Structures are given as structure tokens and as C-alpha cells.
Coordinates of C-alpha atoms and ligand atoms in Angstrom, one line a residue:
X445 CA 6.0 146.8 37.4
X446 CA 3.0 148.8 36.1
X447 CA 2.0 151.6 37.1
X448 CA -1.6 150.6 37.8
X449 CA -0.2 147.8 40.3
X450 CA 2.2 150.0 42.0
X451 CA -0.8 152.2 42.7
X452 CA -2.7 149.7 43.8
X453 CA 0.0 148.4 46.4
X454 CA 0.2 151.9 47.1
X455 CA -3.7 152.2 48.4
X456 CA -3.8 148.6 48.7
X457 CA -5.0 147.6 52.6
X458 CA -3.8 144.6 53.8
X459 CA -6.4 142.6 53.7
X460 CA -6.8 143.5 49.8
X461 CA -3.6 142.3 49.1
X462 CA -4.1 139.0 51.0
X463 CA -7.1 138.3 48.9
X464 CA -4.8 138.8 46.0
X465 CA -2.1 136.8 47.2
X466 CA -5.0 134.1 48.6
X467 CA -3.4 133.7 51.9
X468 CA -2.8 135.7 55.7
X469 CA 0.2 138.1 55.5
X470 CA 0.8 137.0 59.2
X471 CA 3.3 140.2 60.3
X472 CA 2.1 142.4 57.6
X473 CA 1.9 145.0 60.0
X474 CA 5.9 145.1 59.8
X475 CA 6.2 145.6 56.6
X476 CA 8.2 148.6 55.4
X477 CA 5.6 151.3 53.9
X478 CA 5.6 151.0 50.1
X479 CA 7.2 147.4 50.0
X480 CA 6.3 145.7 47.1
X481 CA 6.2 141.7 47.9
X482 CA 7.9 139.1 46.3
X483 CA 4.6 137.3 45.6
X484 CA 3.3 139.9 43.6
X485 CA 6.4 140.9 41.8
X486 CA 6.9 140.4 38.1
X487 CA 8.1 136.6 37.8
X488 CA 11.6 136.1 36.5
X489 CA 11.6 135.9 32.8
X490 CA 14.8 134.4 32.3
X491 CA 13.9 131.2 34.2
X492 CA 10.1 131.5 33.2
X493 CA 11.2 131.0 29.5
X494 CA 14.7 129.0 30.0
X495 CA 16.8 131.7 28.7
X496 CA 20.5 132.9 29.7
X497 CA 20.6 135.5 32.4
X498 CA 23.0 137.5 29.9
X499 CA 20.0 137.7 27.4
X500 CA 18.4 141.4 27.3
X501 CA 14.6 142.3 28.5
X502 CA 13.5 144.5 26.5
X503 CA 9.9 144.4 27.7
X504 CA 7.9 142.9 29.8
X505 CA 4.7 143.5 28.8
X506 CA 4.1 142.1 26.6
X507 CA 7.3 139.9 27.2
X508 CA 10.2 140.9 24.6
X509 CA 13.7 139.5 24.9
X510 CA 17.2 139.9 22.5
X511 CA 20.3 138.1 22.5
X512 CA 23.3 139.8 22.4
X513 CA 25.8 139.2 19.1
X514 CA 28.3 136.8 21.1
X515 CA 25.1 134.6 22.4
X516 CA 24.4 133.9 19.0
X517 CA 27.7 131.9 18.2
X518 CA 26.2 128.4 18.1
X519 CA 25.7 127.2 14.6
X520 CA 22.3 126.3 15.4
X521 CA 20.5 129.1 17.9
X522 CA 19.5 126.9 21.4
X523 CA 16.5 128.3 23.2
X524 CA 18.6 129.5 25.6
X525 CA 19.8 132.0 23.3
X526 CA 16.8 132.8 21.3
X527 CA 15.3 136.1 20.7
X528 CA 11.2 136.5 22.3
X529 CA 8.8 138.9 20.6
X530 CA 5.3 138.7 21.5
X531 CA 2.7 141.5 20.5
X532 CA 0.0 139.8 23.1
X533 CA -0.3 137.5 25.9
X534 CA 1.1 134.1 25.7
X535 CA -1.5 131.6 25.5
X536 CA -1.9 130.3 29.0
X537 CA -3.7 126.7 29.0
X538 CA -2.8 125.2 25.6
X539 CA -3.3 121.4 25.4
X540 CA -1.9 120.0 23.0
X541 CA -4.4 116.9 23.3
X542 CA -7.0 118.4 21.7
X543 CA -4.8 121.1 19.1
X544 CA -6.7 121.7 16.2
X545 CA -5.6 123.6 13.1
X546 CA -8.4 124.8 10.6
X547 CA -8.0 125.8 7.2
X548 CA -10.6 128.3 6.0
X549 CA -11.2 131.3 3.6
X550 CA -12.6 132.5 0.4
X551 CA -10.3 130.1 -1.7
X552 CA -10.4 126.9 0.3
X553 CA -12.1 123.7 -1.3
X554 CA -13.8 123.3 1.6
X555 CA -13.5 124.4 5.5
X556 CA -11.5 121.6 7.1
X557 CA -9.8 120.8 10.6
X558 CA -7.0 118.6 11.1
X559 CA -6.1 117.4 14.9
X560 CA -2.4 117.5 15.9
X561 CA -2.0 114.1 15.8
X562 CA -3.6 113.5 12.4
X563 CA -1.0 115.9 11.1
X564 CA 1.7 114.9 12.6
X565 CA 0.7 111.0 11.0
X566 CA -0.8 111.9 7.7
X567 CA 2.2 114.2 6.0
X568 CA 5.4 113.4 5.4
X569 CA 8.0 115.1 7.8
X570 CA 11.2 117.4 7.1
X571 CA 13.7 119.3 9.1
X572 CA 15.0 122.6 7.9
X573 CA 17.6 125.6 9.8
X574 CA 16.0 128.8 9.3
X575 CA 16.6 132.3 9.7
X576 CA 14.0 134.0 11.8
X577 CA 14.9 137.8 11.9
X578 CA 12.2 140.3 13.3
X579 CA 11.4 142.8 10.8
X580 CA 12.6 145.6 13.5
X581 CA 16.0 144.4 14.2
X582 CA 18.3 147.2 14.7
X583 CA 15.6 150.3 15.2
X584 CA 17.6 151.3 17.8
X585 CA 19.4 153.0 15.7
X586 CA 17.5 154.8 13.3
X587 CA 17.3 158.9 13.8
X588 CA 14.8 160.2 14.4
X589 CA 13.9 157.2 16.4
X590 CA 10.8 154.9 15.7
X591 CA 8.2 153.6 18.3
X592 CA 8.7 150.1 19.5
X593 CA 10.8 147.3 20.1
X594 CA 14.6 149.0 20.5
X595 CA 16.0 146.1 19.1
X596 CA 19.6 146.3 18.6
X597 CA 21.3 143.1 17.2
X598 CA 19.8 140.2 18.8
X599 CA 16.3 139.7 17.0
X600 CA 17.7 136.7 14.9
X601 CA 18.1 133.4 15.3
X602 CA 18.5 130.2 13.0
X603 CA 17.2 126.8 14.6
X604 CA 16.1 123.6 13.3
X605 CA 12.8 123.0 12.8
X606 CA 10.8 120.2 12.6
X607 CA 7.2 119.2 11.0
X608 CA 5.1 119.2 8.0
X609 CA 5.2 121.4 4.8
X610 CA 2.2 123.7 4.3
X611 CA 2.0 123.1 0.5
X612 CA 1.3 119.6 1.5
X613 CA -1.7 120.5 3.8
X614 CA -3.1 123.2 1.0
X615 CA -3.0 120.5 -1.6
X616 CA -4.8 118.0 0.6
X617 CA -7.9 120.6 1.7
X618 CA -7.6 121.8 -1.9
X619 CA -6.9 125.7 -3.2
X620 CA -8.7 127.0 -5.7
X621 CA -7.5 129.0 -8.6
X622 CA -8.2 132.5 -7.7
X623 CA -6.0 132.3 -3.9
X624 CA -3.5 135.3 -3.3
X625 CA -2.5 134.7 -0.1
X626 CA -2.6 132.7 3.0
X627 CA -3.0 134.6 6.9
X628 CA -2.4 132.8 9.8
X629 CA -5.0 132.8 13.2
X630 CA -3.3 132.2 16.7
X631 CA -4.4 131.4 20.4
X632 CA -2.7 134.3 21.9
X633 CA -4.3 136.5 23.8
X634 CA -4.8 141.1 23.1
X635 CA -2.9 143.0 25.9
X636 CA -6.6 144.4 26.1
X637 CA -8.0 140.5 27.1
X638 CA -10.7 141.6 24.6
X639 CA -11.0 138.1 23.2
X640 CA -12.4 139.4 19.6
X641 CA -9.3 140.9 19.4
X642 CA -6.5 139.3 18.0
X643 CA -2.8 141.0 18.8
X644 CA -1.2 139.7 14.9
X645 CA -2.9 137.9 12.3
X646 CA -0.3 138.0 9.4
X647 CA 0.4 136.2 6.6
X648 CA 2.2 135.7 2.7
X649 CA 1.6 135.3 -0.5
X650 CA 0.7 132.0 -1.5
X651 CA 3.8 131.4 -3.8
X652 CA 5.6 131.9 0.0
X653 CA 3.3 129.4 1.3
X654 CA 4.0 126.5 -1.0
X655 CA 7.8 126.9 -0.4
X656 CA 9.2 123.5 0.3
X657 CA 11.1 125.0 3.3
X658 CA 7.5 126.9 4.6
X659 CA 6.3 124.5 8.0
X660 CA 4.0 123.9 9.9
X661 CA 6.4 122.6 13.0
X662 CA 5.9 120.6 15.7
X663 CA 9.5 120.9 17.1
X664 CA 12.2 123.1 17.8
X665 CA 15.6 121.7 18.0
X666 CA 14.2 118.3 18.0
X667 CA 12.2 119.1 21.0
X668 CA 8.5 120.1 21.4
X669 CA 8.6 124.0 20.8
X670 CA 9.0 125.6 24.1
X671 CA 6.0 127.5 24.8
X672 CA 7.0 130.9 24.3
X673 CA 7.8 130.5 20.4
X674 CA 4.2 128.7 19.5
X675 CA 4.0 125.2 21.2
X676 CA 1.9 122.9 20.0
X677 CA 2.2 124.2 16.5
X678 CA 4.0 127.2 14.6
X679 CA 4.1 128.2 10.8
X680 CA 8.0 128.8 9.8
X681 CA 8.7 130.8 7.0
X682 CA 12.2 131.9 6.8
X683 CA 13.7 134.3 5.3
X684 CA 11.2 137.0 5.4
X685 CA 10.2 138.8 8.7
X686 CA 9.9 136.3 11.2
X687 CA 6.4 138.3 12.3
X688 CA 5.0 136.1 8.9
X689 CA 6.2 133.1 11.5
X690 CA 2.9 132.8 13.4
X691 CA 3.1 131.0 17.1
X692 CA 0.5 129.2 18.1
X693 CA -1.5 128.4 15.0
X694 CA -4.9 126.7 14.9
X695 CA -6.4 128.8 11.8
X696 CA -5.0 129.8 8.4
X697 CA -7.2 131.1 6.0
X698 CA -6.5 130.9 2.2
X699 CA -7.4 134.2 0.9
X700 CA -8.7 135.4 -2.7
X701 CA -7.3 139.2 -1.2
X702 CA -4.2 140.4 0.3
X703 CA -4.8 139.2 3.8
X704 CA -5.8 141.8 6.6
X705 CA -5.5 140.8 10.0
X706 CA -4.0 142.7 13.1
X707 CA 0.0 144.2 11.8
X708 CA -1.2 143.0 8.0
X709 CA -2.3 146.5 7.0
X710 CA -1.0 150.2 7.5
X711 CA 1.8 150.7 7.9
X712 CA 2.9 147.3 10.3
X713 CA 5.9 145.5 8.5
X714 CA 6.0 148.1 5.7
X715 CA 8.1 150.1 4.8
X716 CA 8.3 153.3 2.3
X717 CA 7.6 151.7 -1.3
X718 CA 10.6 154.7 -2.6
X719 CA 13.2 156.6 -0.4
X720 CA 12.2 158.8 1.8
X721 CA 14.4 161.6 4.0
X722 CA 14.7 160.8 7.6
X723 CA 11.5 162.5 9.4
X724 CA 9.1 162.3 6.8
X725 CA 6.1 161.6 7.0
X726 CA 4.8 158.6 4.5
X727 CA 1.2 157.8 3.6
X728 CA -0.3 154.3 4.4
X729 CA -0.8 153.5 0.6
X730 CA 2.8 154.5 -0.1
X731 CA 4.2 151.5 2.3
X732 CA 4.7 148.2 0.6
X733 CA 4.9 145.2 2.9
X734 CA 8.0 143.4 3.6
X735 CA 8.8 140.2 2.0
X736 CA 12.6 138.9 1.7
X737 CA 14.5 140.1 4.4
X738 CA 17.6 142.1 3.4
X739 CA 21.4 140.5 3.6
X740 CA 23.0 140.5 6.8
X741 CA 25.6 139.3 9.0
X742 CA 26.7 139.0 12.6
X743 CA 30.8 138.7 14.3
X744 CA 29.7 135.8 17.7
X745 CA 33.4 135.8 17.9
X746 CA 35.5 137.0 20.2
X747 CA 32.9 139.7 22.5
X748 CA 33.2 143.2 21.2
X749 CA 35.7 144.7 23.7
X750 CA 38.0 141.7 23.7
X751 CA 42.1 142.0 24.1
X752 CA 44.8 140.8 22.2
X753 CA 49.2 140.6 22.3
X754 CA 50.3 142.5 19.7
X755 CA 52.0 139.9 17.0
X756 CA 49.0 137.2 17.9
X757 CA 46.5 137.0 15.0
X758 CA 43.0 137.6 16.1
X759 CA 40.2 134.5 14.9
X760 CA 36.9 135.7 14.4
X761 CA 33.8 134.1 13.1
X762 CA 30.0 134.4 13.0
X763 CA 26.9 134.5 10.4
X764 CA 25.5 135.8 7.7
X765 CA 21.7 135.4 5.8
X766 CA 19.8 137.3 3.0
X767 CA 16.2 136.6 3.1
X768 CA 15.4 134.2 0.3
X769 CA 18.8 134.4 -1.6
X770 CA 22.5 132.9 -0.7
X771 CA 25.1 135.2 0.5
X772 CA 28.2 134.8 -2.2
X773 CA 30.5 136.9 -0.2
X774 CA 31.7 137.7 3.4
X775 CA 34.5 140.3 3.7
X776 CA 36.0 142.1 6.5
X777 CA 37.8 145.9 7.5
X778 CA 39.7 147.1 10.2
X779 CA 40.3 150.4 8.9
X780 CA 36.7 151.7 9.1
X781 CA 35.9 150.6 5.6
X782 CA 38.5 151.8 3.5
X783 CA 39.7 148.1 2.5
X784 CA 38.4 145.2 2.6
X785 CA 39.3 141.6 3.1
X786 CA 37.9 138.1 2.3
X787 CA 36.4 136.1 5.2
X788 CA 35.9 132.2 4.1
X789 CA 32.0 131.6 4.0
X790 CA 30.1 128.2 4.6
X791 CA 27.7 127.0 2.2
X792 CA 23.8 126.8 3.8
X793 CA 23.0 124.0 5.6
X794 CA 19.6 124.1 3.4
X795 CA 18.2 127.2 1.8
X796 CA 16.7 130.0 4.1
X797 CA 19.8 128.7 7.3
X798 CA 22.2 131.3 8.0
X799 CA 25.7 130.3 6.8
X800 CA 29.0 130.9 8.5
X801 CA 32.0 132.9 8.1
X802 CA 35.6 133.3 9.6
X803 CA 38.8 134.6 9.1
X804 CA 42.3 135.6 11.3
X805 CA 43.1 138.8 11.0
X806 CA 46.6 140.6 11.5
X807 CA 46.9 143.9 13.1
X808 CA 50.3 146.0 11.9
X809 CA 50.6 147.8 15.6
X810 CA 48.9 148.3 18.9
X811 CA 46.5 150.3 19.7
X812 CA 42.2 150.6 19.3
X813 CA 40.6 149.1 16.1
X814 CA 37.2 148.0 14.8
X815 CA 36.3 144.6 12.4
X816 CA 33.6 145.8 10.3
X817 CA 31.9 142.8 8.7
X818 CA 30.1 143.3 5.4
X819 CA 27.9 140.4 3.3
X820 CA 27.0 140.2 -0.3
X821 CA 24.2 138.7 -1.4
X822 CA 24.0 136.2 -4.8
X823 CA 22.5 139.3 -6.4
X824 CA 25.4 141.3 -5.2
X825 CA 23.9 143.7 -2.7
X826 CA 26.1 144.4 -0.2
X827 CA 25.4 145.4 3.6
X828 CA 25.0 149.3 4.0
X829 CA 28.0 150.0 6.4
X830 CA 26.5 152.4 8.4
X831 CA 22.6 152.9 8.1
X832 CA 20.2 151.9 5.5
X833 CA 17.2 154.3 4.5
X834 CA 15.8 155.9 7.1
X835 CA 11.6 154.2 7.7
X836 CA 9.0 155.7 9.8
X837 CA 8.7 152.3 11.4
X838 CA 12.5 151.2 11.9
X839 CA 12.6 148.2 9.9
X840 CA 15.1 146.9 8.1
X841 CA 18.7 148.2 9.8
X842 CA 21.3 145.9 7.9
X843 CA 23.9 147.9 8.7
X844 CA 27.7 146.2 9.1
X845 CA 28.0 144.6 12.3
X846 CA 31.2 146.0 14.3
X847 CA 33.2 144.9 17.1
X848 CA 36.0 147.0 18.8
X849 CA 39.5 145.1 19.5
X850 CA 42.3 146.8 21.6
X851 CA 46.0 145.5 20.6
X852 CA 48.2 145.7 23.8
Ligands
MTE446 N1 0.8 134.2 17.4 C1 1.9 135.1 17.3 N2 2.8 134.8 16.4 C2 3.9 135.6 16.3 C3 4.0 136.8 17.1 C4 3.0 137.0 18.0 O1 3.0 138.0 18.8 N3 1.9 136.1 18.1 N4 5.1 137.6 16.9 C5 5.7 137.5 15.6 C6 6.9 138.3 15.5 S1 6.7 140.0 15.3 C7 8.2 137.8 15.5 S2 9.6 138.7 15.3 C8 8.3 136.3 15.8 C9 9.2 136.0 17.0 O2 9.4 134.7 17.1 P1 10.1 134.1 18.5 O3 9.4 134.8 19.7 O4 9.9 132.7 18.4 O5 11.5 134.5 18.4 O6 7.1 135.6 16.0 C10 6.0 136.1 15.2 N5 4.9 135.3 15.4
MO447 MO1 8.8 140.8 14.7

């Protein structure tokens, strides 16, 4: 809870809180002093947005949720399991009746609006798996820390979506020659409630935006989108920060410029453009945006912590993604890096989906160990094993995912 509602309660007469509540608290006079009531506690956000109880809040305001690694073992991520960032106030009466989307800016033909439905009926449909990964996975562990999100493992997920390709809708409202970039425009709502204030307006270059696998979607697992990730209609673009991944979208503008809505400028989803040591401090122009996310991977199985007989061989599996390329190779260590083994790796289901990786692993004695699982990409950029460069903001940790395993 805040701390202007606590005070409120605080100072709050009875009679106050029964207009808030809009009803009698008929033995108020017994409450306990300083009892906050269940009416006007925060709701439960684990049932509010269908996810597992074992998911982590991160913040509730606005709400923020990660998975943890061995949530994340399904092939294809179910809500359930699904990471929540929001940087505002989830749009509260959508109706998805009367959803419009609007394509507008300096390098549009002409201003157009589409309805849902005419969407939904007029383009050709396509499913894809892609990797959504929030620019700020893993700042918890950067040193000195960054502000924000302490994301640790669980901003990622890789479901299927569903709905209409955005090179198909920018061909059909025309683009004209000099277009750079497209942003997106979204019905949720500032923290402030300042309605000419929009919390993210973000966007991509226009090569991005005419990606086969870039959507407009309609569905999520091959159900409407649940609410909190952009029902009616969501822009997917995977492979790059999933902040480019707008929720909610009933504008995009085709822009002749770099587009420069809320978290598009600054130093939001930037990073240092060259190196920089820990601590320091980097000018706005010397950040360069994020585009393709960096190659990653994640052990879903067994739990970190988990137990095993001596002599038994120890399965493991999970996933790995690099932004817009492949990843070649999957290895694993158990000696804290010194050598490495070969983990068998999945072809993508499509480009831009996550592919999966395994192996059994054999342990000469008993005792405490750590897998250390490392990814290559096609370019042959390997995973950092500890931390990557340091960034005022925390982006970017695609540091080896580790698990600890006790022999008995
Ligand atoms: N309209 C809107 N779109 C948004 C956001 C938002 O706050 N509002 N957050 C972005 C960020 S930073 C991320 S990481 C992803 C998170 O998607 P998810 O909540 O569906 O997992 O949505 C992106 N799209
Ligand atoms: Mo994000």
C-alpha cells in the first residue's frame, strides 16, 4: 500500500471511509486502531491477472511481475507464466467493439483508421513464437545498481501470436519514400492520470516494421490477449526489447524522423554507444538505442537447488534466443567455466522463437556443483559468463544462467 492511503486510513473517520467503500461499516467502532480493511486493500494480482502464485511482484504500482527460470519450462510461455511490465495504468474500459487503430504521421499517404474487425477480415493472418525479453532483464545485478525494475531472470517469455503483419497495413495506407521509422500510441493511462500524457510511445525503424514476423495481434496463445499484455490489439516485434512491443495500440505513426515519444529519447532503452567503467556518468547523445537483443539462454530444468544420487546422471534442459539471429551453439560447465560441453539445440520454431536445448550431465563425485549454461549466437558471440558492460540504465545482463546441484 501507498503511503498516501495508509495516511489517509490513518486520519480517515469512519464515515470517510464508508463513503469510500460506498456502504455502512456497521461495528466499525470495533475495529482495531490502524486496521487497514480488506475492501480497500491492494487486490490480489496473481488472480487479478491469472498468473501462478509462485510468479514474483515486483511492483505494484504500476503493476510489474517476473517469472522465475523453472516457470519458464513450457516450450511455449502460458499466461500463467508470463512476465507483466507496465510503465502506466492499464487501460480500464477497453471495448473491443468499437477498437480502432489509426495510422498517421509525416510519411503516411494519407491519415487512415481501420476498425478491429476490418482488420482482422481484410489481411491475411499468420502465427509466429516470439521472444519478448524486457530490455532491463537482469539489472539486478549490475554494480553500482541502476534505478528501476530489479528484474532478475524472468522478464522473457516466447508465446504464439496471432494476427496481421504490419507491412501489410503500411502498404495498404501507403508509405512514402522519405519514412524512417514507425512509433506506436496506446490507451494506457500516465501514473499522473494526466491524460496528455502518455506513459511509452516507442517505436522502430521501418526496415523492423516491415519484418514478415512484425504483428499486429489479435491473440495470444490462440486466445484473445488477456488484458494485461494489450487486448484488443498489440504490435509484436520480437527479438528486440519487448518495450518496442506496444499493448494496447490504436495509433502508429509513420515518421520521416527518429520517433520521440515517452522512453524513445534520453537515455530510455539506450545504452552507452562505446564502453564505459561502471559508475560513469554518460551523456544523453552518447546513448544509442537498443535494437537486437543480445544472445541468451535459460536452464527451466531441474529448480536451482535440486538433489541428486551420486552415479545418476542429471537431465537438464531449457532455452536460448539472440535477438534477430539464430543461436548455433548451446554448451554447458560444471566446473565454473573452465570446460565446456555440448548441449543438443532445437532448431526455431520460426525466426525470432526461442529454441531449446538439453543435455545429461555426469558428475565424477559428490558434493556442491554449478551448470553454467552459455549460448552462441550464428555470428559467434557467446554469452558473457558473469556480467556484460556495466550501463547507467541496467540493460542488457546476458550473463550465463547458473543453477546449483548438490550430489549426495
Ligand atoms: N502500451 C504499452 N505497451 C507496452 C508497455 C507499456 O507500459 N504500455 N510496456 C513495454 C515494455 S517495457 C515491455 S518489457 C513489454 C512487456 O510486455 P508484457 O507485459 O506483455 O510481458 O510491453 C511493452 N509494451
Ligand atoms: Mo521493458
Amino acid at each position: 500500500m501507498d503511503f498516501k492511503r495508509r495516511n489517509f486510513i490513518k486520519k480517515a473517520t469512519l464515515g470517510s471511509l464508508a463513503a469510500v467503500i460506498g456502504a455502512d461499516i456497521v461495528y466499525g467502532d470495533n475495529m482495531p486502531k490502524g486496521y487497514n480493511l480488506l475492501a480497500l486493500q491492494d487486490p490480489d494480482p496473481f488472480k487479478l491477472f491469472d498468473k501462478d502464485v509462485d510468479m514474483t511482484l515486483l511492483n505494484s504500482k504500476p503493476w510489474n511481475m517476473e517469472a522465475k527460470a523453472h516457470l519458464l519450462d513450457d516450450k511455449i510461455t502460458p499466461n500463467k507464466f508470463m512476465f507483466l511490465r507496465n510503465n502506466g495504468i492499464i487501460p480500464e474500459d477497453i471495448n473491443a467493439d468499437n477498437w480502432t487503430l489509426t495510422l498517421d504521421g509525416e510519411s503516411v499517404e494519407k491519415t487512415k483508421t481501420y476498425t478491429l474487425n476490418e482488420l482482422k477480415t481484410k489481411f491475411k493472418q499468420y502465427s509466429y513464437q516470439l521472444t519478448l525479453e524486457c530490455g532491463g532483464n537482469g539489472r539486478s545485478e549490475f554494480s553500482p545498481p541502476a534505478k528501476g525494475n530489479q528484474w532478475t531472470i524472468g522478464a522473457v517469455s516466447c508465446a504464439k501470436w496471432t494476427g496481421i503483419r504490419l507491412k501489410d497495413v503500411l502498404a495498404d495506407v501507403g508509405v512514402k519514400d522519405d519514412a524512417v521509422y514507425i512509433g506506436y500510441h496506446a490507451a494506457d493511462i500516465h501514473l499522473s492520470r494526466d491524460p496528455s500524457k502518455e506513459p511509452i510511445s516507442r517505436g522502430a525503424p521501418i526496415a523492423k516494421a516491415l519484418q514478415d514476423e512484425t504483428l499486429l495481434a489479435f491473440e495470444m496463445n490462440g486466445e484473445p490477449i488477456p488484458l494485461a499484455h494489450g487486448f484488443p490489439l498489440r504490435l509484436v516485434a520480437g527479438g528486440w526489447p519487448a518495450s518496442v512491443s506496444g499493448k494496447w495500440v490504436n495509433r502508429i505513426s509513420i515518421r520521416n524522423v527518429e520517433h520521440d515519444g515517452p522512453k524513445m529519447t534520453g537515455s530510455s532503452y539506450r545504452v552507452p554507444c562505446k564502453p564505459v567503467a561502471p559508475g560513469e556518468k554518460v551523456k544523453d547523445e552518447d546513448m544509442c538505442i537498443i535494437e537486437s537483443m543480445p544472445v541468451k539462454s535459460l536452464i527451466t530444468l531441474p529448480k536451482s537447488g535440486a538433489i541428486i544420487d551420486k552415479g545418476k546422471k542429471l537431465e537438464i534442459r531449457g532455452h536460448a534466443w539472440a535477438g534477430e539471429l539464430e543461436v548455433s551453439k548451446m554448451e554447458y560447465s560444471i566446473d565454473f567455466g573452465s570446460t565446456w560441453k555440448t548441449c543438443a539445440v532445437e532448431k526455431p520454431v520460426n525466426r525470432l522463437a526461442w529454441q531449446h536445448f538439453s543435455a545429461s550431465i555426469a558428475f565424477p563425485e559428490k558434493g556442491y556443483y554449478e551448470v553454467w549454461a552459455r549460448a552462441t549466437d550464428s555470428q559467434g558471440i557467446s554469452q558473457p559468463m558473469l556480467l556484460p558492460g556495466w550501463n547507467p540504465k541496467g540493460y542488457l545482463n546476458n550473463a550465463c544462467h547458473r543453477i546449483a546441484i548438490k550430489v549426495a
